[in-house]
mmCIF file of C-alpha atoms in Angstrom:
data_model
loop_
_atom_site.group_PDB
_atom_site.id
_atom_site.type_symbol
_atom_site.label_atom_id
_atom_site.label_comp_id
_atom_site.label_asym_id
_atom_site.label_seq_id
_atom_site.Cartn_x
_atom_site.Cartn_y
_atom_site.Cartn_z
ATOM 1 C CA MET A 1 -9.151 11.119 5.020
ATOM 2 C CA THR A 2 -8.175 14.575 6.113
ATOM 3 C CA ASP A 3 -8.670 15.605 9.709
ATOM 4 C CA GLY A 4 -9.978 19.138 10.306
ATOM 5 C CA ASN A 5 -8.023 21.991 11.860
ATOM 6 C CA VAL A 6 -4.777 20.054 11.779
ATOM 7 C CA GLN A 7 -2.916 23.299 11.232
ATOM 8 C CA ASP A 8 -3.685 24.285 14.823
ATOM 9 C CA ARG A 9 -2.730 20.957 16.396
ATOM 10 C CA LYS A 10 -0.151 21.553 19.119
ATOM 11 C CA ILE A 11 2.682 19.047 19.304
ATOM 12 C CA ALA A 12 3.082 17.460 22.718
ATOM 13 C CA VAL A 13 6.579 16.701 23.979
ATOM 14 C CA PRO A 14 7.023 12.985 23.204
ATOM 15 C CA ASP A 15 7.472 10.518 26.077
ATOM 16 C CA GLU A 16 7.297 6.738 26.455
ATOM 17 C CA SER A 17 3.489 6.806 26.559
ATOM 18 C CA SER A 18 3.264 8.855 23.367
ATOM 19 C CA GLU A 19 6.252 8.198 21.173
ATOM 20 C CA VAL A 20 7.168 7.652 17.547
ATOM 21 C CA LEU A 21 9.969 5.210 16.847
ATOM 22 C CA VAL A 22 11.865 5.063 13.567
ATOM 23 C CA HIS A 23 14.095 2.372 12.064
ATOM 24 C CA VAL A 24 15.868 3.939 9.075
ATOM 25 C CA PHE A 25 18.713 3.488 6.631
ATOM 26 C CA GLY A 26 19.942 5.272 3.515
ATOM 27 C CA ARG A 27 22.229 4.377 0.641
ATOM 28 C CA THR A 28 23.629 6.076 -2.441
ATOM 29 C CA ASP A 29 25.402 4.463 -5.387
ATOM 30 C CA VAL A 30 27.105 5.870 -8.478
ATOM 31 C CA GLY A 31 25.328 3.323 -10.676
ATOM 32 C CA MET A 32 26.738 1.538 -13.704
ATOM 33 C CA VAL A 33 27.294 4.436 -16.117
ATOM 34 C CA ARG A 34 28.183 7.677 -14.355
ATOM 35 C CA GLU A 35 31.726 8.537 -13.294
ATOM 36 C CA LEU A 36 30.598 10.785 -10.435
ATOM 37 C CA ASN A 37 27.832 10.509 -7.878
ATOM 38 C CA GLU A 38 25.900 13.788 -7.873
ATOM 39 C CA ASP A 39 23.264 12.545 -5.399
ATOM 40 C CA ASN A 40 23.295 13.292 -1.678
ATOM 41 C CA PHE A 41 21.008 12.283 1.173
ATOM 42 C CA LEU A 42 20.378 13.325 4.757
ATOM 43 C CA ILE A 43 19.223 11.366 7.812
ATOM 44 C CA ALA A 44 19.335 13.358 11.051
ATOM 45 C CA ASP A 45 18.042 13.076 14.601
ATOM 46 C CA LEU A 46 17.760 16.792 15.358
ATOM 47 C CA SER A 47 17.157 16.263 19.075
ATOM 48 C CA LEU A 48 20.525 14.564 19.550
ATOM 49 C CA HIS A 49 22.344 16.562 16.843
ATOM 50 C CA HIS A 50 23.188 13.304 15.086
ATOM 51 C CA ARG A 51 23.491 13.326 11.297
ATOM 52 C CA SER A 52 24.596 9.893 10.177
ATOM 53 C CA ILE A 53 23.547 6.326 9.454
ATOM 54 C CA GLN A 54 25.260 5.044 12.594
ATOM 55 C CA PRO A 55 23.314 2.622 14.841
ATOM 56 C CA GLU A 56 22.123 5.381 17.198
ATOM 57 C CA VAL A 57 20.362 7.054 14.265
ATOM 58 C CA GLN A 58 19.295 3.883 12.464
ATOM 59 C CA GLN A 59 16.928 3.211 15.366
ATOM 60 C CA HIS A 60 15.783 6.154 17.471
ATOM 61 C CA ARG A 61 12.817 7.748 19.178
ATOM 62 C CA ILE A 62 11.617 11.003 17.638
ATOM 63 C CA GLY A 63 12.635 13.642 20.180
ATOM 64 C CA PRO A 64 11.374 17.179 20.841
ATOM 65 C CA HIS A 65 13.369 18.686 17.956
ATOM 66 C CA GLY A 66 12.276 16.012 15.511
ATOM 67 C CA THR A 67 13.881 14.060 12.690
ATOM 68 C CA VAL A 68 14.545 15.000 9.072
ATOM 69 C CA PHE A 69 15.308 13.016 5.913
ATOM 70 C CA ALA A 70 16.241 14.375 2.473
ATOM 71 C CA VAL A 71 17.187 13.092 -0.984
ATOM 72 C CA CYS A 72 18.838 15.504 -3.446
ATOM 73 C CA ASP A 73 19.739 14.675 -7.053
ATOM 74 C CA GLY A 74 22.273 17.154 -8.421
ATOM 75 C CA MET A 75 22.622 18.306 -12.001
ATOM 76 C CA GLY A 76 24.847 20.602 -13.971
ATOM 77 C CA GLY A 77 27.674 18.512 -15.372
ATOM 78 C CA ALA A 78 31.255 17.983 -14.170
ATOM 79 C CA ALA A 79 31.236 18.147 -10.358
ATOM 80 C CA ALA A 80 28.699 20.969 -10.169
ATOM 81 C CA GLY A 81 25.752 18.678 -9.489
ATOM 82 C CA GLU A 82 27.561 17.137 -6.553
ATOM 83 C CA VAL A 83 28.270 20.629 -5.206
ATOM 84 C CA ALA A 84 24.620 21.648 -5.534
ATOM 85 C CA SER A 85 23.231 18.552 -3.820
ATOM 86 C CA LYS A 86 25.770 18.840 -0.991
ATOM 87 C CA ILE A 87 24.921 22.505 -0.406
ATOM 88 C CA ALA A 88 21.274 21.470 -0.310
ATOM 89 C CA VAL A 89 21.570 18.713 2.304
ATOM 90 C CA ASP A 90 24.000 20.766 4.410
ATOM 91 C CA THR A 91 21.722 23.813 4.363
ATOM 92 C CA ILE A 92 18.569 21.815 5.088
ATOM 93 C CA TYR A 93 20.261 20.201 8.087
ATOM 94 C CA GLU A 94 21.642 23.522 9.336
ATOM 95 C CA MET A 95 18.305 25.323 9.017
ATOM 96 C CA MET A 96 16.214 22.550 10.553
ATOM 97 C CA GLN A 97 18.715 22.084 13.385
ATOM 98 C CA ALA A 98 18.758 25.809 14.197
ATOM 99 C CA ALA A 99 14.981 26.278 13.995
ATOM 100 C CA PRO A 100 13.011 26.520 17.247
ATOM 101 C CA VAL A 101 10.913 23.569 18.342
ATOM 102 C CA PRO A 102 7.707 23.952 16.288
ATOM 103 C CA ASP A 103 4.454 24.428 18.188
ATOM 104 C CA SER A 104 2.343 22.744 15.523
ATOM 105 C CA ASP A 105 2.460 20.742 12.316
ATOM 106 C CA LEU A 106 1.950 23.973 10.397
ATOM 107 C CA ASP A 107 5.053 25.476 12.019
ATOM 108 C CA LEU A 108 6.998 22.390 10.983
ATOM 109 C CA ALA A 109 5.740 22.755 7.397
ATOM 110 C CA LYS A 110 6.902 26.379 7.347
ATOM 111 C CA GLN A 111 10.328 25.339 8.615
ATOM 112 C CA VAL A 112 10.665 22.728 5.872
ATOM 113 C CA ASP A 113 9.678 25.309 3.261
ATOM 114 C CA ALA A 114 12.152 27.872 4.643
ATOM 115 C CA ALA A 115 15.006 25.354 4.730
ATOM 116 C CA ILE A 116 14.458 24.275 1.119
ATOM 117 C CA CYS A 117 14.161 27.864 -0.102
ATOM 118 C CA GLU A 118 17.345 28.874 1.724
ATOM 119 C CA ALA A 119 19.181 25.953 0.118
ATOM 120 C CA GLY A 120 18.051 27.132 -3.315
ATOM 121 C CA GLN A 121 19.276 30.665 -2.650
ATOM 122 C CA ARG A 122 22.676 29.456 -1.482
ATOM 123 C CA ILE A 123 23.144 27.247 -4.530
ATOM 124 C CA HIS A 124 22.091 30.081 -6.833
ATOM 125 C CA ALA A 125 24.560 32.455 -5.142
ATOM 126 C CA ALA A 126 27.384 29.902 -5.348
ATOM 127 C CA ALA A 127 26.742 29.382 -9.065
ATOM 128 C CA ARG A 128 26.910 33.136 -9.721
ATOM 129 C CA MET A 129 30.289 33.333 -8.002
ATOM 130 C CA ASN A 130 31.877 30.447 -9.917
ATOM 131 C CA SER A 131 31.561 30.321 -13.686
ATOM 132 C CA SER A 132 32.353 26.593 -13.771
ATOM 133 C CA GLN A 133 29.264 25.942 -11.649
ATOM 134 C CA ARG A 134 26.789 28.135 -13.500
ATOM 135 C CA GLY A 135 23.560 26.328 -14.213
ATOM 136 C CA MET A 136 24.035 23.814 -11.425
ATOM 137 C CA GLY A 137 20.982 22.745 -9.480
ATOM 138 C CA THR A 138 19.432 19.911 -7.559
ATOM 139 C CA THR A 139 16.132 18.315 -6.773
ATOM 140 C CA ALA A 140 15.119 18.206 -3.101
ATOM 141 C CA THR A 141 12.655 15.901 -1.415
ATOM 142 C CA VAL A 142 12.516 16.479 2.339
ATOM 143 C CA ALA A 143 10.530 14.688 5.053
ATOM 144 C CA ALA A 144 10.302 15.871 8.673
ATOM 145 C CA LEU A 145 8.326 14.848 11.735
ATOM 146 C CA ILE A 146 8.030 15.477 15.449
ATOM 147 C CA GLY A 147 4.772 13.643 16.070
ATOM 148 C CA PRO A 148 2.530 11.376 14.003
ATOM 149 C CA ARG A 149 2.255 13.740 11.015
ATOM 150 C CA LEU A 150 5.000 13.452 8.400
ATOM 151 C CA VAL A 151 5.527 16.727 6.480
ATOM 152 C CA LEU A 152 7.069 16.535 2.999
ATOM 153 C CA GLY A 153 8.609 19.273 0.869
ATOM 154 C CA GLN A 154 9.216 18.724 -2.838
ATOM 155 C CA VAL A 155 11.175 20.490 -5.588
ATOM 156 C CA GLY A 156 11.946 18.521 -8.741
ATOM 157 C CA ASP A 157 11.392 14.826 -9.422
ATOM 158 C CA SER A 158 12.916 12.853 -6.578
ATOM 159 C CA ARG A 159 10.121 11.014 -4.812
ATOM 160 C CA ALA A 160 8.625 9.938 -1.505
ATOM 161 C CA HIS A 161 6.285 6.966 -1.073
ATOM 162 C CA ILE A 162 4.485 5.309 1.818
ATOM 163 C CA VAL A 163 3.676 1.604 2.040
ATOM 164 C CA ARG A 164 0.641 0.875 4.245
ATOM 165 C CA ASN A 165 -1.312 -2.368 4.371
ATOM 166 C CA GLY A 166 0.859 -3.658 1.542
ATOM 167 C CA VAL A 167 -0.079 -0.794 -0.800
ATOM 168 C CA LEU A 168 2.540 1.684 -2.069
ATOM 169 C CA VAL A 169 1.399 5.264 -2.764
ATOM 170 C CA GLN A 170 3.530 8.145 -4.035
ATOM 171 C CA THR A 171 3.086 11.017 -1.564
ATOM 172 C CA THR A 172 4.918 13.631 -3.637
ATOM 173 C CA LYS A 173 4.209 14.721 -7.191
ATOM 174 C CA ASP A 174 6.997 15.069 -9.764
ATOM 175 C CA GLN A 175 7.532 18.626 -10.937
ATOM 176 C CA SER A 176 8.325 17.439 -14.443
ATOM 177 C CA LEU A 177 7.113 17.827 -18.006
ATOM 178 C CA VAL A 178 5.984 14.221 -18.138
ATOM 179 C CA GLN A 179 3.874 14.601 -14.965
ATOM 180 C CA GLN A 180 2.360 17.810 -16.319
ATOM 181 C CA LEU A 181 1.347 15.981 -19.502
ATOM 182 C CA ILE A 182 -0.164 13.132 -17.466
ATOM 183 C CA ASP A 183 -2.178 15.628 -15.414
ATOM 184 C CA ALA A 184 -3.408 17.250 -18.625
ATOM 185 C CA ASN A 185 -4.481 13.827 -19.990
ATOM 186 C CA GLN A 186 -2.057 14.230 -22.880
ATOM 187 C CA LEU A 187 0.027 11.240 -21.831
ATOM 188 C CA THR A 188 -0.856 7.976 -20.089
ATOM 189 C CA VAL A 189 1.200 6.469 -17.301
ATOM 190 C CA GLU A 190 2.136 3.618 -19.651
ATOM 191 C CA GLU A 191 3.234 6.048 -22.398
ATOM 192 C CA ALA A 192 5.232 8.035 -19.841
ATOM 193 C CA ARG A 193 7.523 5.075 -19.228
ATOM 194 C CA ASN A 194 8.976 5.470 -22.738
ATOM 195 C CA PHE A 195 8.643 9.260 -23.023
ATOM 196 C CA ASP A 196 11.821 10.625 -24.631
ATOM 197 C CA ARG A 197 11.833 13.874 -22.628
ATOM 198 C CA SER A 198 11.562 12.407 -19.143
ATOM 199 C CA ASN A 199 14.657 14.378 -18.122
ATOM 200 C CA ILE A 200 12.841 17.737 -18.268
ATOM 201 C CA ILE A 201 11.888 19.104 -14.874
ATOM 202 C CA LEU A 202 9.986 22.295 -14.176
ATOM 203 C CA GLN A 203 12.116 23.657 -11.366
ATOM 204 C CA ALA A 204 15.183 22.830 -9.293
ATOM 205 C CA LEU A 205 17.049 24.399 -6.409
ATOM 206 C CA GLY A 206 19.709 26.830 -7.599
ATOM 207 C CA THR A 207 18.545 27.497 -11.139
ATOM 208 C CA SER A 208 16.693 30.628 -10.023
ATOM 209 C CA ASP A 209 16.594 32.790 -6.923
ATOM 210 C CA GLU A 210 13.192 31.477 -5.836
ATOM 211 C CA VAL A 211 11.344 28.162 -5.925
ATOM 212 C CA ASN A 212 7.794 27.067 -5.151
ATOM 213 C CA VAL A 213 7.924 24.198 -2.683
ATOM 214 C CA ASP A 214 5.125 21.646 -2.835
ATOM 215 C CA ILE A 215 4.206 20.774 0.773
ATOM 216 C CA THR A 216 2.291 17.548 1.380
ATOM 217 C CA SER A 217 1.739 15.419 4.475
ATOM 218 C CA VAL A 218 0.841 11.972 5.771
ATOM 219 C CA LEU A 219 -0.715 11.119 9.133
ATOM 220 C CA LEU A 220 1.395 8.062 9.950
ATOM 221 C CA ARG A 221 0.066 4.723 11.149
ATOM 222 C CA ARG A 222 1.951 2.025 13.017
ATOM 223 C CA GLY A 223 3.933 -0.042 10.534
ATOM 224 C CA ASP A 224 4.043 2.579 7.763
ATOM 225 C CA VAL A 225 7.200 2.550 5.648
ATOM 226 C CA LEU A 226 8.610 5.661 3.960
ATOM 227 C CA ILE A 227 10.668 5.230 0.789
ATOM 228 C CA MET A 228 12.459 8.286 -0.601
ATOM 229 C CA CYS A 229 14.529 8.022 -3.764
ATOM 230 C CA SER A 230 16.151 9.800 -6.659
ATOM 231 C CA ASP A 231 15.007 9.038 -10.190
ATOM 232 C CA GLY A 232 17.960 6.687 -10.546
ATOM 233 C CA LEU A 233 15.774 4.216 -8.658
ATOM 234 C CA ALA A 234 12.278 5.410 -9.582
ATOM 235 C CA GLY A 235 13.123 5.486 -13.287
ATOM 236 C CA LEU A 236 14.449 1.932 -13.408
ATOM 237 C CA VAL A 237 12.472 -0.061 -10.830
ATOM 238 C CA GLU A 238 8.691 -0.309 -11.061
ATOM 239 C CA GLN A 239 6.620 0.733 -8.040
ATOM 240 C CA ASP A 240 5.231 -2.794 -7.663
ATOM 241 C CA ALA A 241 8.779 -4.142 -7.414
ATOM 242 C CA ILE A 242 9.709 -1.492 -4.824
ATOM 243 C CA ARG A 243 6.626 -2.445 -2.819
ATOM 244 C CA ASP A 244 7.495 -6.143 -2.973
ATOM 245 C CA VAL A 245 10.955 -5.459 -1.526
ATOM 246 C CA ILE A 246 9.518 -3.369 1.311
ATOM 247 C CA VAL A 247 6.868 -5.954 2.164
ATOM 248 C CA SER A 248 9.327 -8.862 2.120
ATOM 249 C CA MET A 249 12.301 -7.236 3.909
ATOM 250 C CA GLU A 250 11.935 -6.017 7.489
ATOM 251 C CA SER A 251 15.410 -4.459 7.608
ATOM 252 C CA PRO A 252 15.710 -0.955 6.048
ATOM 253 C CA MET A 253 19.409 -1.624 5.422
ATOM 254 C CA GLN A 254 18.694 -4.790 3.463
ATOM 255 C CA ALA A 255 15.858 -3.080 1.581
ATOM 256 C CA CYS A 256 18.152 -0.204 0.547
ATOM 257 C CA GLN A 257 20.820 -2.648 -0.612
ATOM 258 C CA ARG A 258 18.312 -4.719 -2.589
ATOM 259 C CA LEU A 259 16.667 -1.728 -4.264
ATOM 260 C CA THR A 260 20.020 -0.247 -5.259
ATOM 261 C CA GLN A 261 21.114 -3.564 -6.750
ATOM 262 C CA MET A 262 17.861 -3.868 -8.689
ATOM 263 C CA ALA A 263 18.420 -0.436 -10.266
ATOM 264 C CA CYS A 264 21.978 -1.439 -11.215
ATOM 265 C CA ASP A 265 20.757 -4.740 -12.653
ATOM 266 C CA ASN A 266 18.267 -2.783 -14.790
ATOM 267 C CA GLY A 267 21.027 -0.679 -16.338
ATOM 268 C CA GLY A 268 22.062 1.705 -13.568
ATOM 269 C CA ASP A 269 22.272 4.616 -16.017
ATOM 270 C CA ASP A 270 21.968 7.241 -13.261
ATOM 271 C CA ASN A 271 23.089 7.691 -9.674
ATOM 272 C CA ILE A 272 20.840 5.799 -7.257
ATOM 273 C CA THR A 273 19.835 7.024 -3.809
ATOM 274 C CA VAL A 274 17.232 5.579 -1.451
ATOM 275 C CA ILE A 275 16.099 6.056 2.155
ATOM 276 C CA VAL A 276 13.826 3.496 3.841
ATOM 277 C CA ALA A 277 12.219 4.310 7.214
ATOM 278 C CA ARG A 278 9.797 2.150 9.231
ATOM 279 C CA PHE A 279 7.606 3.794 11.871
ATOM 280 C CA ASP A 280 6.258 2.387 15.109
ATOM 281 C CA GLY A 281 5.385 3.606 18.599
ATOM 282 C CA SER A 282 2.504 4.310 20.945
ATOM 283 C CA ALA A 283 1.751 7.695 19.336
ATOM 284 C CA LEU A 284 0.725 5.974 16.100
ATOM 285 C CA ALA A 285 -2.671 4.364 15.597
ATOM 286 C CA ASP A 286 -2.986 1.017 13.873
ATOM 287 C CA ALA A 287 -3.985 1.167 10.223
ATOM 288 C CA ALA A 288 -7.545 0.002 9.658
ATOM 289 C CA SER A 289 -8.239 -2.615 7.013
ATOM 290 C CA GLY A 290 -8.326 -0.922 3.643
ATOM 291 C CA ASP A 291 -6.659 2.238 4.986
ATOM 292 C CA VAL A 292 -4.293 3.530 2.299
ATOM 293 C CA VAL A 293 -2.353 6.750 1.900
ATOM 294 C CA ARG A 294 -3.101 9.409 -0.713
ATOM 295 C CA TYR A 295 -1.311 12.425 -2.111
ATOM 296 C CA GLU A 296 -2.469 15.216 0.192
ATOM 297 C CA LYS A 297 -1.579 18.868 -0.332
ATOM 298 C CA TYR A 298 -1.030 20.347 3.108
ATOM 299 C CA TYR A 299 0.293 23.900 3.001
ATOM 300 C CA ASP A 300 0.678 26.440 0.203
ATOM 301 C CA PRO A 301 3.603 28.740 1.042
ATOM 302 C CA GLN A 302 2.591 31.165 -1.703
ATOM 303 C CA GLN A 303 -0.982 31.655 -0.544
ATOM 304 C CA GLU A 304 -0.694 30.803 3.165
ATOM 305 C CA LYS A 305 -3.377 28.244 2.427
ATOM 306 C CA VAL A 306 -3.748 25.000 4.341
ATOM 307 C CA ARG A 307 -5.525 21.822 3.287
ATOM 308 C CA THR A 308 -6.254 22.411 -0.364
ATOM 309 C CA ASP A 309 -7.250 19.045 -1.714
ATOM 310 C CA THR A 310 -6.582 19.775 -5.394
ATOM 311 C CA PRO A 311 -2.984 18.858 -6.313
ATOM 312 C CA THR A 312 -1.153 21.304 -8.550
ATOM 313 C CA ILE A 313 1.936 21.197 -10.683
ATOM 314 C CA MET A 314 4.307 24.129 -10.598
ATOM 315 C CA GLY A 315 4.459 26.110 -13.824
ATOM 316 C CA GLY A 316 7.226 28.167 -15.332
ATOM 317 C CA PRO A 317 9.911 27.469 -17.914
ATOM 318 C CA ALA A 318 11.083 23.909 -18.274
ATOM 319 C CA LEU A 319 14.606 23.121 -17.180
ATOM 320 C CA ILE A 320 16.418 20.762 -19.511
ATOM 321 C CA ASP A 321 19.339 19.054 -17.874
ATOM 322 C CA PRO A 322 21.696 17.726 -20.544
ATOM 323 C CA ALA A 323 23.802 16.020 -17.884
ATOM 324 C CA ARG A 324 21.025 13.797 -16.519
ATOM 325 C CA ARG A 325 21.827 10.937 -18.877
ATOM 326 C CA PRO A 326 25.227 11.656 -20.475
ATOM 327 C CA ALA A 327 27.159 9.427 -22.797
ATOM 328 C CA ILE A 328 29.485 6.914 -21.160
ATOM 329 C CA LYS A 329 32.834 8.581 -20.551
ATOM 330 C CA GLY A 330 34.664 5.627 -19.128
ATOM 331 C CA PRO A 331 34.654 3.322 -16.130
ATOM 332 C CA SER A 332 32.584 4.417 -13.160
ATOM 333 C CA ALA A 333 34.462 6.150 -10.363
#
């Protein structure tokens, strides 16, 4: 359930009596078909200026500057997709690291929106300057937190999920043609699995000068697990199977390894990227029996509107990425 006036909630400086702890790992794999890996991901403890998957970041307390995760799935052919996704994660880290400590969850949401938009502008500018990179772009799914509320920013069709009480819920909504058809009751979820135009997304960073970021949020509970992934995982491994791995494996590192292998075993026809983060700490309440997460629109950057409960899909021209599932060119790099 939503909690009123969350946009005005001030964020207290975390200490041992009110802390959020995270145990996190991330992994990316070229898959079984592609020659290049055009995915990138980000895991960063902004308080300690640590951007890595080293042990000090794998397990850390959320400090006053917060923590940020991101998954970006590049597109554009040749090496352009890799360039776009790298610009995205580098820019998001730079912007979030340089931003002042937010006073509230709403400030944090605005910072996430600004970082994603800046990444899109930089990719668009880079593509204009280099003809070999024209048309490049990337998805971006970003998660940030300082306190108990996780803020998510979404452009494209990479995904974020939360597992709570053994139930997995997608907390972002794909900005894709197939999702738009599902929302319009023109396609069922079952039919979507075999939809032949699943590679059409409605927007991506870099393909235009501006993007509309979908901002959602989750009020975390103790024991919640965040799973972020590119469609190289989501498109090949069913949500029930992802949930089973998370429930059965305590270690985020082992979960990432297992999920990546499952995608490869199922064909691995795209790059595969996954982040798994488990949350604990005295600042988080225990989940009540039957408490599950839902997709919750939090902040509308276009209308300065907070807490609209009706999810929307971004409109505009569809972006068809011919490089999303190319023919096999040879052995994987």
